[in-house]
Every structure is written in structure tokens, then in C-alpha cells.
Tab-separated table of C-alpha atoms in Angstrom:
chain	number	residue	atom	x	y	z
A	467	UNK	CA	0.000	0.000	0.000
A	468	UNK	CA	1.200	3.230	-0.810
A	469	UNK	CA	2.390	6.043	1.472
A	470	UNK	CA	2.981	9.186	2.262
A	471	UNK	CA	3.901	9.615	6.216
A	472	UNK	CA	4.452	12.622	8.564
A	473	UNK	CA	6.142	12.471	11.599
A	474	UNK	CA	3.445	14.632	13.429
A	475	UNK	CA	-0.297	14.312	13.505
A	476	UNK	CA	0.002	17.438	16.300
A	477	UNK	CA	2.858	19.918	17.454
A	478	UNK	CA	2.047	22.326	20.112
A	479	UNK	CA	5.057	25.290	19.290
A	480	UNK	CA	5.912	28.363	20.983
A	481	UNK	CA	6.535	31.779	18.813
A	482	UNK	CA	9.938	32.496	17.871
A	483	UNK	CA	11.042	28.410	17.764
A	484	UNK	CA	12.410	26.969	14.689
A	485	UNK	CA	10.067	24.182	13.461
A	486	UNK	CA	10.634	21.060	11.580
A	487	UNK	CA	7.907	19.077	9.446
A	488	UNK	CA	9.025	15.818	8.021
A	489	UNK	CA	7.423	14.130	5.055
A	490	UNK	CA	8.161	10.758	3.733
A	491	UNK	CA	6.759	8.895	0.880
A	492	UNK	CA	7.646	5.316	-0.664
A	493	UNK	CA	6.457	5.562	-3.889
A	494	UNK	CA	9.809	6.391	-5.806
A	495	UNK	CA	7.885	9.748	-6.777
A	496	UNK	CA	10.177	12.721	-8.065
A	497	UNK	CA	7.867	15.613	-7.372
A	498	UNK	CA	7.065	16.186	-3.340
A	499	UNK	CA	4.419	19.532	-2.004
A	500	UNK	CA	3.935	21.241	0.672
A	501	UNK	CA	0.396	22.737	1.762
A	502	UNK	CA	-1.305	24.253	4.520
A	503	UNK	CA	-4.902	23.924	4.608
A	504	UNK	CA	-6.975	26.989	6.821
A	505	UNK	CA	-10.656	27.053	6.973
A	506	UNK	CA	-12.542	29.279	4.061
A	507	UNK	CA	-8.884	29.357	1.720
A	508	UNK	CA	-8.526	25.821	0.951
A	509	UNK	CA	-5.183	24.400	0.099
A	510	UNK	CA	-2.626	26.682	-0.490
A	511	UNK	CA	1.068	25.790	-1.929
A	512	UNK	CA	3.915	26.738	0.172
A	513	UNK	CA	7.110	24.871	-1.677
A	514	UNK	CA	8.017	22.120	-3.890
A	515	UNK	CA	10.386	20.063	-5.232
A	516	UNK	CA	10.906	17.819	-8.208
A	517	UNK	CA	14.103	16.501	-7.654
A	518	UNK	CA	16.450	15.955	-4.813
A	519	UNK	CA	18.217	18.839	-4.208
A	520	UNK	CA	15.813	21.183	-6.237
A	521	UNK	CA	12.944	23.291	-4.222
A	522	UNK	CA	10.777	25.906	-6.142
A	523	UNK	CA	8.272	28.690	-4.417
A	524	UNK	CA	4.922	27.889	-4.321
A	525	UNK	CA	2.159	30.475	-3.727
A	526	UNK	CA	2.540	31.347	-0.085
A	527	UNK	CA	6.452	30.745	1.135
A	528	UNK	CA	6.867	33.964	2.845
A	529	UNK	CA	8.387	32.654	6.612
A	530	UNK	CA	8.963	28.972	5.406
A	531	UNK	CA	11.676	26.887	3.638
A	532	UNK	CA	12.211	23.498	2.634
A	533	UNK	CA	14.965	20.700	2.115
A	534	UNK	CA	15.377	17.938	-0.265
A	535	UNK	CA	18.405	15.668	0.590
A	536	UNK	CA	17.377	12.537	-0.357
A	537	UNK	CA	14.141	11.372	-2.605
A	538	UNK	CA	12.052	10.307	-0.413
A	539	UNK	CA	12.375	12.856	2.272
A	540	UNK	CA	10.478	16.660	1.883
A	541	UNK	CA	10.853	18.868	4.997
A	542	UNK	CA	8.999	21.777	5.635
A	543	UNK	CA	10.785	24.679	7.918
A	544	UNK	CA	9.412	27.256	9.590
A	545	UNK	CA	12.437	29.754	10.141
A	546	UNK	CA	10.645	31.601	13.354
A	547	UNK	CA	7.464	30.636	14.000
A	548	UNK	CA	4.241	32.669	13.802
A	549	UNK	CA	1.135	32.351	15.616
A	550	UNK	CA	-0.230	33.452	11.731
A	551	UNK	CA	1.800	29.877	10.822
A	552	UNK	CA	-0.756	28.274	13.265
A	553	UNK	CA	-2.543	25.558	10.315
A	554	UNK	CA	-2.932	22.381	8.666
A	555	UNK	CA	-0.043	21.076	7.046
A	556	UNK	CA	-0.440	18.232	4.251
A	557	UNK	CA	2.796	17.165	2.215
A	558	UNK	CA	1.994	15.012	-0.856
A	559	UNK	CA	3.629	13.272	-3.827
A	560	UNK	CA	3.031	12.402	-7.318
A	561	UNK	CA	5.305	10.988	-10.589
A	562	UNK	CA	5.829	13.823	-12.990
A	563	UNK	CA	3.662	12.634	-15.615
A	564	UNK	CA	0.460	11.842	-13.305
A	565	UNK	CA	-1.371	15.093	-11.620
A	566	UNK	CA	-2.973	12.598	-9.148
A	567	UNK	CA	-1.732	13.312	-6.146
A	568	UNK	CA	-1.047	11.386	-2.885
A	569	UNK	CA	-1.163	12.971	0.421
A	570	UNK	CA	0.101	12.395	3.958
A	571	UNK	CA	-2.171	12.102	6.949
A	572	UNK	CA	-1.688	16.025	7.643
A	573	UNK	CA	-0.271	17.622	10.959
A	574	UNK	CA	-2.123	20.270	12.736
A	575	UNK	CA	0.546	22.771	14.180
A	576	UNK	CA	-0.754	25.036	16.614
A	577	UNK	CA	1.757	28.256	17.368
A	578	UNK	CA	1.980	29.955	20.871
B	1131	UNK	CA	-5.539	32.741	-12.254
B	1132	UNK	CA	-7.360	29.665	-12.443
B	1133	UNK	CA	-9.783	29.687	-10.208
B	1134	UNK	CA	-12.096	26.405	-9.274
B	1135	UNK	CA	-15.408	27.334	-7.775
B	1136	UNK	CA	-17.499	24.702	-5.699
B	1137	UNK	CA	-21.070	25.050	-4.669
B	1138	UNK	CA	-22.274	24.139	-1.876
B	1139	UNK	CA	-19.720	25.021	0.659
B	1140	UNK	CA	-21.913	23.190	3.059
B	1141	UNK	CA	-24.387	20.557	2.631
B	1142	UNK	CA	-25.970	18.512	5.505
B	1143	UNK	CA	-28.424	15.478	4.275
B	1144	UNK	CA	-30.694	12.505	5.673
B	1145	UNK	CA	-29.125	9.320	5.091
B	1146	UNK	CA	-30.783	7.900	2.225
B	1147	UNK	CA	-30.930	11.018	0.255
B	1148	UNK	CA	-29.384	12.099	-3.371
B	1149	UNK	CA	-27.365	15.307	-3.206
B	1150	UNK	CA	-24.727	16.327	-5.705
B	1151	UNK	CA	-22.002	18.821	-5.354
B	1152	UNK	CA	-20.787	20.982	-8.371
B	1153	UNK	CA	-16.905	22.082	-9.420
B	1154	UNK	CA	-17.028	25.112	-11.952
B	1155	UNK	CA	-14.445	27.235	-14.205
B	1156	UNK	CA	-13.906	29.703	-16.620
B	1157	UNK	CA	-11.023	27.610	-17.676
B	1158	UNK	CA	-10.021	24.526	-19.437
B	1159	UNK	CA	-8.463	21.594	-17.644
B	1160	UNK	CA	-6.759	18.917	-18.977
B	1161	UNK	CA	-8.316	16.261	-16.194
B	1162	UNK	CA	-9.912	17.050	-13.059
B	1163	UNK	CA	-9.949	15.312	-10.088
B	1164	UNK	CA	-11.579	14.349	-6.830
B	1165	UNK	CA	-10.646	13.729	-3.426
B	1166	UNK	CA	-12.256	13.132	-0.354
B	1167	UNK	CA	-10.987	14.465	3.361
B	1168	UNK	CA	-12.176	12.828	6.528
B	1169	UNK	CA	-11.711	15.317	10.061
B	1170	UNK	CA	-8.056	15.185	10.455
B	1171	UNK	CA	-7.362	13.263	7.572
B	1172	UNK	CA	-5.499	14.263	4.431
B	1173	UNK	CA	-7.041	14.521	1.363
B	1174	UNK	CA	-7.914	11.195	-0.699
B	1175	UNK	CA	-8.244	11.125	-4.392
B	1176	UNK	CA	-11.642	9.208	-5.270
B	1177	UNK	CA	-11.071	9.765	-9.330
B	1178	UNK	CA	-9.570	11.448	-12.158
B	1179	UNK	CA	-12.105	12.587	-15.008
B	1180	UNK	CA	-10.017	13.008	-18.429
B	1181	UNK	CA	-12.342	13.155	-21.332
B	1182	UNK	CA	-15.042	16.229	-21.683
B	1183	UNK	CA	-18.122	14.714	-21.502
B	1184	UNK	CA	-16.771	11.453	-19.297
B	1185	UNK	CA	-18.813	9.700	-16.635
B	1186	UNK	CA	-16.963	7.935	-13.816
B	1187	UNK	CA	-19.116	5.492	-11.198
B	1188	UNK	CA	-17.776	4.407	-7.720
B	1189	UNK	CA	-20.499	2.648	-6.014
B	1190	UNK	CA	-23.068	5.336	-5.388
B	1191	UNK	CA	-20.996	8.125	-6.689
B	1192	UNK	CA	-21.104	9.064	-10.014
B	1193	UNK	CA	-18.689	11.754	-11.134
B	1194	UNK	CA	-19.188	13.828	-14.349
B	1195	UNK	CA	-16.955	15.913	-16.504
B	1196	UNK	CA	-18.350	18.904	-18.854
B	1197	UNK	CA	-17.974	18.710	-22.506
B	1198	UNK	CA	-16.278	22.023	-22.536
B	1199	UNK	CA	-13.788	20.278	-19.239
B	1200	UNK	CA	-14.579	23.599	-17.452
B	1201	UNK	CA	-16.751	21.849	-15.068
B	1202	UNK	CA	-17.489	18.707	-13.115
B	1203	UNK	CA	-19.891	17.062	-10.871
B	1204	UNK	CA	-20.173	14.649	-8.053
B	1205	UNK	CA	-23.626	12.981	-7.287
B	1206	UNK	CA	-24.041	10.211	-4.229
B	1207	UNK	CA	-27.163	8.171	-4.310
B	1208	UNK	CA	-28.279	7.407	-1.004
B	1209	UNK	CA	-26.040	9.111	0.534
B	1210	UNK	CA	-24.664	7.219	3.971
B	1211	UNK	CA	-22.805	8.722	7.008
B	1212	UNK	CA	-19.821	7.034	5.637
B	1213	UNK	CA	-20.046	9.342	2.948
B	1214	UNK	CA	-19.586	12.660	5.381
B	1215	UNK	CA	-15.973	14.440	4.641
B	1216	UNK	CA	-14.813	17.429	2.896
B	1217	UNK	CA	-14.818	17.033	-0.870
B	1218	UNK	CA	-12.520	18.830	-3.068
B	1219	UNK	CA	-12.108	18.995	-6.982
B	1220	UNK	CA	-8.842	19.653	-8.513
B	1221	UNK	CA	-7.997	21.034	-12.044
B	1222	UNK	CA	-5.177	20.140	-14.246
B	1223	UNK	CA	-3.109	21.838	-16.558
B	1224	UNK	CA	-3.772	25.006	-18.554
B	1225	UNK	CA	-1.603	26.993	-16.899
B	1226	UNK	CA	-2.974	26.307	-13.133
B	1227	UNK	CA	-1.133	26.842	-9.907
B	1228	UNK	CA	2.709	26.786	-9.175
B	1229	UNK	CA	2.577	22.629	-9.336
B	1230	UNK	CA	0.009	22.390	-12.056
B	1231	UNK	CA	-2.795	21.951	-9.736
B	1232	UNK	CA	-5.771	24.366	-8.957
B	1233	UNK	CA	-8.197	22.814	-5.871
B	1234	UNK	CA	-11.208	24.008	-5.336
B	1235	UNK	CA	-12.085	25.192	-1.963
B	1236	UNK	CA	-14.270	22.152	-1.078
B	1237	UNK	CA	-17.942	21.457	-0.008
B	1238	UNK	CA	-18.289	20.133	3.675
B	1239	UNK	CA	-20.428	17.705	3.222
B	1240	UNK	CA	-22.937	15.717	7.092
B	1241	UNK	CA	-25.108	12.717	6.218
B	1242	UNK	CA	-27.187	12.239	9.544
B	1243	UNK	CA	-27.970	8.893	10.478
């Protein structure tokens, strides 16, 4: 079964503290997303990547940044964080040639 | 920008009822998709419509792509609690979003038992 796994369902962070989400996926897929999801905007793009090593601006990266070492692995920082930074955050995957995307199981971050 | 407009943003049902959600555009997709998000869930995708004028069926839902592939539509036939999540459309291509993907904003969808 495929998969796309964060390491947090919930993080409970204080403003100013340097966060780290974690996204893993075993599909093989090149191209990795980040999202946050609020209530009444839908899901917006923050950053992705399609290669390791590779990270391009999505719609909203103000106050975030991203890292691609390996394949498999697409982390989300947040530099300082906000209580404005307080969201849903869904990472997802897909092959380059397929638009159908697979997502992770989210993690609500909640900012102090 | 593309922009994806779904209608309702809220619907809330008897189980056993028909409903159907709508996904509309001033734009041209390439294929459109589906996905379904349960309360702290991600997203899940349900289908992928391809061909304007194509008709997809899973179980009681029956998804719907316009001729023109500016629009699309989800209808559930006795509808079931089971059924209760967030529902979002998503368009591909012509020139959408950063990653080539423009979501709708959803429609909250409550079957009562």
C-alpha cells in the first residue's frame, strides 16, 4: 500500500522556535508539495520540489523553507514561528507525468 | 488565475438522500480530479475525469466531466454517514497553480444517520 507519512499528527510550538515538518513517501515519486490547509482558503502551496536537491516557491512561502536531501524525504521549515503559521499542514507526492496526487495524513501545528 | 469554484460550501443530508455537489471554471483543464478528506485526515483522491463529456461510477458516486472540461460534478445516491468528509475537486493543466494543480475550496459535506 502506498504512502505518504508525517512524523506529526500534532505539534504544540511556541513563537519564535524553529520548526521542523518531516514528510516521507515510498512511492519512488520525483515531485514532493507542501500545503497548509486553513478554513474558508482551501489548500494553499507553500514549496516544492521535483528533484532531490531542487525546491521551487509555491504560492505562499513567505516565513517557510524546505529541504530535499534525499528522494524520499520533503521537509517543511518554519524559520521563526508565527502564531499566523498556526494551520494544517499536508505534504503530498506524485510521478511527474500523473497530476494525481497522494497525500500524507496532515499535521495540525498550533503556534503559541 | 485559475480559479475552481465549488457550490455548496456546506451541505448537511438525511441518510438515504441524493445530493450532488458541483466544481465550476472559466477555464479549461486537462483532467480534473476528486478527493475526499475525513476530520483530520489528508485529502484522498476518489477519481480522475479526463475526457469532456466522461462519466466515472464508484459505487453510489457518479462523477461527471463537462464537454467544454470547465466543469465537473459529483452525485451520491443514497447518501450514507460514511459518505460525510470534505470534498474537493482539482484542475489540471492550462496553466494552473505553481505545481500544475488548482483545488477548489471544497464542499463540507454531514449525512445524519
Amino acid at each position: 500500500d502506498v504512502k505518504v507519512t508525517q512524523s506529526s499528527r500534532y505539534l504544540v510550538k511556541r513563537t519564535g522556535e524553529k520548526v521542523f515538518l518531516e514528510c516521507v513517501q515510498d512511492m519512488d515519486h520525483e515531485n514532493m508539495f507542501w500545503y497548509r490547509q486553513d478554513p474558508g482558503l482551501g489548500l494553499r502551496l507553500i514549496y516544492f520540489s521535483y528533484d532531490v536537491k531542487m525546491k521551487e516557491k509555491g504560492d505562499i512561502p513567505e516565513g517557510y523553507s524546505v529541504s530535499r536531501e534525499k528522494k524520499e524525504r520533503f521537509s517543511l521549515i518554519l524559520e521563526s514561528a508565527s502564531t499566523n503559521q498556526t494551520s494544517m499542514y499536508l505534504c503530498a507526492s506524485r510521478t511527474p507525468y500523473n497530476t494525481e496526487a497522494f497525500f500524507g495524513q496532515g499535521t495540525r501545528l498550533t503556534v503559541v | 488565475t485559475q480559479l475552481l469554484e465549488q457550490s455548496p460550501q456546506f451541505l448537511s443530508i438525511q441518510e438515504g438522500e441524493n445530493l450532488t455537489v458541483y466544481c465550476n471554471s472559466s477555464s479549461v483543464f486537462s483532467s480534473l480530479q476528486w478527493y475526499r478528506q475525513e476530520p483530520g485526515e489528508g485529502p484522498v483522491l476518489l477519481v480522475t475525469v479526463v475526457t469532456g463529456g466522461e462519466v466515472k461510477k464508484l459505487k453510489r458516486l457518479t462523477f461527471q466531466f463537462g464537454d467544454a472540461r470547465k466543469d465537473s460534478s459529483l452525485h451520491i445516491t443514497a447518501a450514507q454517514p460514511g459518505d460525510t468528509g470534505l470534498y474537493l475537486c482539482a484542475g489540471a493543466g492550462s496553466g494552473g497553480g505553481a505545481d500544475g494543480l488548482t483545488f477548489g475550496k471544497g464542499t463540507h459535506l454531514i449525512i445524519q444517520p
